[in-house]
Amino acid sequence: MFGRKRQRWYTKPAMGPTPGDVAFPPALPDPTGWFCLGFSDEVRPGKVVTRRLVDRDVVLYRTRNGLLRAVEAYCPHLGAHLGVGGTVEGENLVCPFHRFSYGPDGTCVQTAYGKRPPKARLQPLEVREINGGIIFAWYDQDGRPPSWELPEVDLAGYSPLVHITVEMPTHPQEIGENTVDEGHFPVMHKSPILTIEPYTFTGHVLGLNFTMRVPLPHLPRAAITVSYDGELHGLGYTAGSMTLKAGPVLRGWIMPTIVGPWRIQLRFAACLRLPAPRWLPDRLGQALAYAAARALCDIGLRTTAAGFVLNDDSPIWHTKRYQAAPRLADGDGPIMAYRRWAQQFYPDQHEPADEQKDAHAAAVPRDREAPLLLSDTPHAPSSG
């Protein structure tokens, strides 16, 4: 018929760099640990939401009494996805297909037929809700229970949590490696490191503390000195505080969660504490500081997350190849010490393939590898 639109049996080719999850097979396995699935304000009482964790869908829901639960996404009756039409009735999660109800412990407690429920049970996940409303679930490839817990932070006087979630092709180990990559701060972020305390590697925790000069957005010649004190707990949780000399403290979290082969959802969260004006009565000054912190926290998060990570780092992560045998230089920071620390979170103490180990041995002289425990004296970053 004249004027009929013909179906197109081709697509325009994609031009430009190939994303890392398309260009290469995954170079690292899925790590064990706690991984963020969202935030409390996303799972109100009576709400059911779906999140991705490694190779599976997980359903988060909150009962009417406020109890948070995380379970496998599929009903053991006939396999309906509980995140598609599933509801919360009282304390129970109800499947949309045949209205089988599951109690908070995962046990099937009722059917829509009025008959005795089958011996069916949802598989629960260990879940934690901490630090002003961040939700974590434990992942272990072999189903082992949590072997360590995440820290609770005293947030008295801080503004409510604000957060951002993005998705990109990379791996949690790459995100954590960024924190010890001393060389990229002055080059990519225009933020020279002034001093660094010794890194500490203690079990599942990596500690770091440094000061740097950070440029102010839209003010190219203006910069502030920031002291950063942070910890990595496994590969899914980085928490730290950025303190200005004037007194404001921005607490932030960076939390990568694997959602597919070499693909993560990256969540940022922050809260802000401002010093109360000394020229006002204590109660009024604290109220004013809290109100100002609420207004400025979102700006602070977007300045640090968007400015440092989303604008600068993410194009690199999006397209980079994991370099198992990096050609390191003085000034890079303790990258190999970090990678050795990260080995503990992989099944069977994952090591590179034989050809990668051979290349690594040839590429990295022993005197260039950072020691696992560094010296006990503060030092300035090395030049390189």
Coordinates of C-alpha atoms in Angstrom, one line a residue:
M1 CA 0.0 0.0 0.0
F2 CA 1.3 3.5 -0.9
G3 CA 3.0 5.2 2.1
R4 CA 3.3 2.0 4.1
K5 CA 6.4 2.1 6.4
R6 CA 8.8 -0.7 5.7
Q7 CA 10.4 -2.6 8.5
R8 CA 14.1 -2.1 8.8
W9 CA 16.1 -5.3 9.0
Y10 CA 19.4 -3.6 10.0
T11 CA 20.7 -1.3 12.6
K12 CA 23.3 1.5 12.5
P13 CA 26.7 0.4 13.7
A14 CA 27.9 1.5 17.0
M15 CA 31.0 3.6 16.7
G16 CA 33.6 4.3 19.3
P17 CA 35.3 2.3 22.2
T18 CA 33.8 -1.0 23.1
P19 CA 32.5 -1.3 26.7
G20 CA 34.6 -3.5 28.9
D21 CA 31.8 -6.1 29.5
V22 CA 31.5 -6.6 25.7
A23 CA 35.2 -6.3 24.8
F24 CA 36.6 -8.9 27.2
P25 CA 35.4 -11.9 29.2
P26 CA 35.3 -11.3 33.0
A27 CA 38.8 -11.1 34.4
L28 CA 37.9 -11.6 38.0
P29 CA 35.4 -13.9 39.8
D30 CA 32.5 -12.8 41.9
P31 CA 33.7 -11.9 45.4
T32 CA 32.2 -12.8 48.8
G33 CA 31.0 -10.1 51.0
W34 CA 28.3 -7.5 51.8
F35 CA 26.8 -5.7 48.9
C36 CA 24.4 -2.8 48.8
L37 CA 20.9 -3.5 47.4
G38 CA 19.4 -0.1 48.0
F39 CA 18.2 2.3 50.6
S40 CA 15.5 2.4 53.3
D41 CA 13.5 5.1 51.5
E42 CA 13.1 2.7 48.5
V43 CA 11.5 0.0 50.6
R44 CA 8.7 1.5 52.6
P45 CA 6.3 -0.8 54.7
G46 CA 4.2 -2.9 52.4
K47 CA 6.4 -2.3 49.4
V48 CA 8.1 -5.1 47.3
V49 CA 11.1 -4.2 45.1
T50 CA 13.5 -6.3 42.9
R51 CA 17.2 -5.9 42.9
R52 CA 20.0 -7.8 41.1
L53 CA 22.8 -9.5 43.0
V54 CA 25.5 -11.1 40.9
D55 CA 23.6 -13.7 38.9
R56 CA 20.2 -13.6 40.5
D57 CA 17.1 -11.5 41.2
V58 CA 16.5 -10.7 44.8
V59 CA 13.2 -9.4 46.2
L60 CA 13.3 -6.9 49.1
Y61 CA 10.1 -6.3 51.1
R62 CA 9.1 -4.7 54.3
T63 CA 6.3 -6.0 56.5
R64 CA 3.6 -3.8 57.9
N65 CA 5.5 -3.8 61.2
G66 CA 8.6 -2.6 59.5
L67 CA 10.6 -5.8 59.3
L68 CA 13.0 -5.8 56.3
R69 CA 13.4 -9.1 54.4
A70 CA 15.4 -10.2 51.3
V71 CA 14.5 -13.5 49.6
E72 CA 14.9 -15.4 46.4
A73 CA 12.7 -13.9 43.7
Y74 CA 10.8 -17.0 42.5
C75 CA 7.9 -18.7 44.2
P76 CA 8.7 -22.4 44.9
H77 CA 5.2 -23.3 44.0
L78 CA 5.2 -22.7 40.2
G79 CA 8.0 -20.2 39.8
A80 CA 6.2 -16.8 39.5
H81 CA 8.5 -13.8 40.1
L82 CA 7.5 -12.3 43.4
G83 CA 8.6 -8.9 42.4
V84 CA 6.0 -8.8 39.6
G85 CA 2.7 -8.2 41.3
G86 CA 3.8 -9.7 44.7
T87 CA 2.2 -7.9 47.7
V88 CA 2.7 -7.7 51.4
E89 CA -0.2 -8.5 53.6
G90 CA 0.5 -7.9 57.2
E91 CA 3.7 -9.8 57.8
N92 CA 3.5 -12.1 54.9
L93 CA 4.7 -11.9 51.3
V94 CA 2.0 -13.0 48.9
C95 CA 2.7 -14.5 45.4
P96 CA 0.6 -12.9 42.6
F97 CA 0.1 -16.2 40.7
H98 CA -1.9 -18.4 43.2
R99 CA -1.7 -16.2 46.3
F100 CA 0.4 -18.5 48.3
S101 CA 1.6 -16.6 51.4
Y102 CA 5.1 -16.8 52.9
G103 CA 5.9 -15.7 56.5
P104 CA 8.9 -13.6 57.6
D105 CA 11.0 -16.8 57.9
G106 CA 10.2 -17.8 54.4
T107 CA 7.8 -20.6 55.2
C108 CA 4.6 -21.0 53.2
V109 CA 1.8 -20.4 55.7
Q110 CA -1.3 -20.1 53.5
T111 CA -2.8 -20.9 50.1
A112 CA -5.8 -19.3 48.3
Y113 CA -7.6 -22.6 48.3
G114 CA -8.1 -22.9 52.0
K115 CA -6.1 -26.1 52.1
R116 CA -3.1 -27.0 54.1
P117 CA 0.0 -25.2 52.6
P118 CA 2.7 -27.3 51.0
K119 CA 6.1 -27.8 52.6
A120 CA 7.6 -24.9 50.6
R121 CA 10.0 -22.2 51.7
L122 CA 11.5 -19.1 50.2
Q123 CA 15.3 -19.0 50.4
P124 CA 16.2 -15.9 52.6
L125 CA 19.3 -13.8 52.3
E126 CA 21.2 -12.3 55.3
V127 CA 20.3 -8.6 55.2
R128 CA 21.4 -5.6 57.2
E129 CA 20.0 -2.1 57.3
I130 CA 22.6 0.3 58.8
N131 CA 24.1 3.8 58.8
G132 CA 21.0 5.9 58.3
G133 CA 19.3 3.6 55.9
I134 CA 21.7 1.6 53.7
I135 CA 20.6 -2.0 52.8
F136 CA 23.2 -4.7 52.4
A137 CA 22.9 -8.4 51.6
W138 CA 25.5 -11.1 52.1
Y139 CA 26.7 -13.0 49.0
D140 CA 28.9 -16.1 49.1
Q141 CA 29.2 -18.4 46.0
D142 CA 29.1 -21.5 48.2
G143 CA 26.3 -20.3 50.4
R144 CA 28.4 -19.8 53.6
P145 CA 27.0 -17.5 56.3
P146 CA 28.6 -14.1 57.0
S147 CA 32.1 -14.2 58.4
W148 CA 32.2 -10.6 59.4
E149 CA 29.9 -7.6 59.9
L150 CA 29.8 -4.1 58.6
P151 CA 30.4 -1.2 61.1
E152 CA 27.7 1.1 62.4
V153 CA 28.6 4.7 62.2
D154 CA 27.6 7.4 64.8
L155 CA 25.6 9.8 62.7
A156 CA 24.3 12.1 65.5
G157 CA 24.1 15.7 64.2
Y158 CA 24.4 14.6 60.5
S159 CA 21.8 15.4 57.9
P160 CA 19.6 12.7 56.5
L161 CA 21.2 10.4 53.9
V162 CA 21.1 11.3 50.2
H163 CA 22.1 8.8 47.5
I164 CA 22.7 8.2 43.8
T165 CA 22.7 4.9 41.9
V166 CA 24.3 4.3 38.5
E167 CA 25.2 1.3 36.4
M168 CA 28.4 0.6 34.4
P169 CA 30.7 -2.1 33.1
T170 CA 33.4 -2.8 35.7
H171 CA 34.1 -4.9 38.8
P172 CA 34.1 -4.0 42.5
Q173 CA 37.9 -4.7 42.8
E174 CA 38.5 -1.9 40.2
I175 CA 36.4 0.5 42.3
G176 CA 38.4 -0.2 45.4
E177 CA 41.7 -0.1 43.6
N178 CA 40.9 3.5 42.7
T179 CA 41.3 4.5 46.3
V180 CA 45.0 3.4 46.5
D181 CA 45.9 4.5 43.0
E182 CA 47.8 7.6 44.2
G183 CA 49.0 8.5 40.7
H184 CA 45.6 9.3 39.2
F185 CA 44.5 11.8 41.8
P186 CA 46.6 14.8 40.6
V187 CA 46.5 13.7 37.0
M188 CA 42.8 12.9 36.5
H189 CA 41.1 14.8 39.4
K190 CA 43.6 17.7 39.6
S191 CA 43.8 17.0 43.3
P192 CA 47.3 16.6 44.5
I193 CA 47.9 14.4 47.5
L194 CA 49.7 16.3 50.3
T195 CA 50.4 13.6 52.9
I196 CA 49.4 10.0 53.3
E197 CA 49.3 7.9 56.6
P198 CA 50.4 4.3 56.4
Y199 CA 47.8 2.0 54.7
T200 CA 46.7 -0.8 57.0
F201 CA 45.6 -4.2 55.9
T202 CA 43.8 -6.0 58.8
G203 CA 41.7 -9.0 57.9
H204 CA 38.8 -7.9 55.7
V205 CA 39.5 -4.2 56.4
L206 CA 41.8 -1.8 54.5
G207 CA 42.4 1.5 56.2
L208 CA 43.6 4.7 54.6
N209 CA 44.1 8.4 55.5
F210 CA 45.4 11.3 53.4
T211 CA 45.0 15.0 52.8
M212 CA 44.7 16.5 49.4
R213 CA 43.9 19.8 47.6
V214 CA 40.5 19.6 45.9
P215 CA 39.5 22.1 43.2
L216 CA 36.1 23.8 43.6
P217 CA 33.5 23.3 40.9
H218 CA 33.3 26.2 38.4
L219 CA 36.2 28.0 40.2
P220 CA 39.2 26.7 38.4
R221 CA 41.8 28.6 40.5
A222 CA 40.1 27.9 43.9
A223 CA 40.8 24.8 45.9
I224 CA 40.3 23.6 49.5
T225 CA 42.4 21.2 51.7
V226 CA 40.5 18.1 52.6
S227 CA 41.4 15.4 55.0
Y228 CA 40.0 11.9 54.1
D229 CA 39.8 9.0 56.6
G230 CA 38.4 5.9 55.1
E231 CA 38.0 2.1 55.3
L232 CA 37.2 -0.7 52.8
H233 CA 35.3 -3.6 54.3
G234 CA 35.6 -6.2 51.6
L235 CA 35.1 -5.2 48.0
G236 CA 31.5 -3.9 48.3
Y237 CA 31.8 -1.2 51.0
T238 CA 34.0 1.9 51.1
A239 CA 33.2 4.4 53.8
G240 CA 35.0 7.6 54.7
S241 CA 34.8 11.1 56.1
M242 CA 36.0 14.2 54.3
T243 CA 36.9 17.0 56.8
L244 CA 37.5 20.6 56.0
K245 CA 39.6 22.8 58.2
A246 CA 36.6 25.0 58.9
G247 CA 34.8 22.1 60.5
P248 CA 32.3 20.6 58.0
V249 CA 32.4 16.8 57.7
L250 CA 31.0 15.0 54.8
R251 CA 30.5 11.2 55.4
G252 CA 30.3 9.2 52.2
W253 CA 29.9 5.6 51.1
I254 CA 30.8 4.1 47.7
M255 CA 29.2 0.7 47.2
P256 CA 29.6 -1.4 44.1
T257 CA 27.3 -4.4 43.6
I258 CA 27.8 -7.0 40.8
V259 CA 24.7 -7.4 38.7
G260 CA 26.1 -9.3 35.7
P261 CA 29.4 -10.4 34.1
W262 CA 31.8 -7.5 34.6
R263 CA 28.9 -5.1 35.3
I264 CA 28.0 -3.3 38.5
Q265 CA 25.5 -1.0 40.0
L266 CA 27.4 1.7 41.9
R267 CA 25.7 3.4 44.8
F268 CA 26.9 6.6 46.5
A269 CA 25.5 7.9 49.8
A270 CA 26.4 10.8 52.0
C271 CA 25.4 12.9 55.0
L272 CA 26.8 16.2 56.2
R273 CA 27.5 17.8 59.5
L274 CA 28.2 21.5 59.8
P275 CA 29.5 23.3 62.9
A276 CA 26.9 25.4 64.7
P277 CA 27.5 29.2 64.5
R278 CA 29.2 30.3 67.7
W279 CA 27.3 33.7 67.8
L280 CA 23.9 32.0 68.3
P281 CA 22.5 30.2 71.3
D282 CA 23.4 26.5 71.2
R283 CA 20.0 25.1 70.4
L284 CA 19.3 27.7 67.7
G285 CA 22.8 27.3 66.3
Q286 CA 22.5 23.5 66.1
A287 CA 19.1 23.8 64.4
L288 CA 20.4 26.2 61.8
A289 CA 23.5 24.1 61.1
Y290 CA 21.3 21.0 60.7
A291 CA 18.9 22.8 58.3
A292 CA 21.9 24.1 56.3
A293 CA 23.5 20.6 56.2
R294 CA 20.2 19.1 54.8
A295 CA 20.2 21.7 52.0
L296 CA 23.9 21.4 51.2
C297 CA 24.4 17.6 51.5
D298 CA 23.0 16.8 48.1
I299 CA 25.3 19.4 46.5
G300 CA 28.2 17.9 48.4
L301 CA 27.4 14.4 47.2
R302 CA 26.9 15.4 43.6
T303 CA 30.1 17.4 43.7
T304 CA 32.2 14.6 45.0
A305 CA 30.4 11.7 43.3
A306 CA 29.7 13.4 40.0
G307 CA 32.8 15.5 39.9
F308 CA 35.3 12.8 41.0
V309 CA 33.7 9.6 39.8
L310 CA 31.0 10.0 37.3
N311 CA 32.7 12.7 35.2
D312 CA 36.3 11.6 35.6
D313 CA 36.6 7.9 36.5
S314 CA 33.5 6.3 34.9
P315 CA 34.7 6.8 31.3
I316 CA 37.9 5.0 32.2
W317 CA 36.1 2.2 34.0
H318 CA 33.6 1.8 31.2
T319 CA 36.1 0.9 28.6
K320 CA 39.3 -0.2 30.5
R321 CA 40.8 -3.7 30.4
Y322 CA 41.8 -5.3 33.7
Q323 CA 45.6 -5.4 33.6
A324 CA 46.6 -8.5 35.5
A325 CA 50.3 -7.7 35.0
P326 CA 50.5 -3.9 35.2
R327 CA 53.7 -2.1 34.3
L328 CA 53.9 -0.1 37.5
A329 CA 56.0 3.0 38.2
D330 CA 57.1 4.8 41.3
G331 CA 54.2 6.9 42.4
D332 CA 51.4 4.5 41.5
G333 CA 50.6 3.6 45.1
P334 CA 50.3 0.1 46.7
I335 CA 48.3 -1.4 43.9
M336 CA 49.8 -4.9 44.2
A337 CA 49.4 -4.9 48.0
Y338 CA 45.7 -4.0 47.5
R339 CA 45.3 -6.9 45.0
R340 CA 46.9 -9.4 47.3
W341 CA 44.5 -8.2 50.1
A342 CA 41.6 -8.6 47.7
Q343 CA 42.4 -12.3 47.0
Q344 CA 40.8 -13.4 50.3
F345 CA 37.3 -12.5 49.0
Y346 CA 37.4 -14.9 46.1
P347 CA 36.6 -18.6 46.0
D348 CA 39.7 -20.8 46.6
Q349 CA 41.9 -17.7 46.9
H350 CA 41.6 -16.9 43.2
E351 CA 44.8 -16.4 41.3
P352 CA 45.4 -15.2 37.7
A353 CA 45.7 -17.9 35.0
D354 CA 49.2 -19.3 34.5
E355 CA 50.0 -17.1 31.6
Q356 CA 49.0 -14.1 33.6
K357 CA 51.1 -15.1 36.6
D358 CA 54.1 -15.6 34.3
A359 CA 53.6 -12.1 32.7
H360 CA 53.1 -10.6 36.2
A361 CA 56.4 -12.1 37.4
A362 CA 58.2 -10.6 34.4
A363 CA 56.5 -7.3 34.6
V364 CA 56.7 -6.4 38.3
P365 CA 60.1 -6.6 39.9
R366 CA 59.9 -7.7 43.6
D367 CA 61.4 -4.4 44.8
R368 CA 58.6 -2.5 43.1
E369 CA 55.7 -4.4 44.7
A370 CA 54.3 -2.6 47.7
P371 CA 54.7 -4.6 51.0
L372 CA 51.6 -6.0 52.5
L373 CA 52.1 -3.9 55.6
L374 CA 53.6 -0.5 55.0
S375 CA 55.8 1.5 57.3
D376 CA 54.4 3.1 60.4
T377 CA 55.5 6.7 59.6
P378 CA 53.4 9.2 57.6
H379 CA 54.9 10.0 54.2
A380 CA 54.4 12.3 51.3
P381 CA 53.3 10.6 48.0
S382 CA 56.2 9.5 45.9
S383 CA 56.9 11.3 42.6
G384 CA 56.5 9.5 39.4

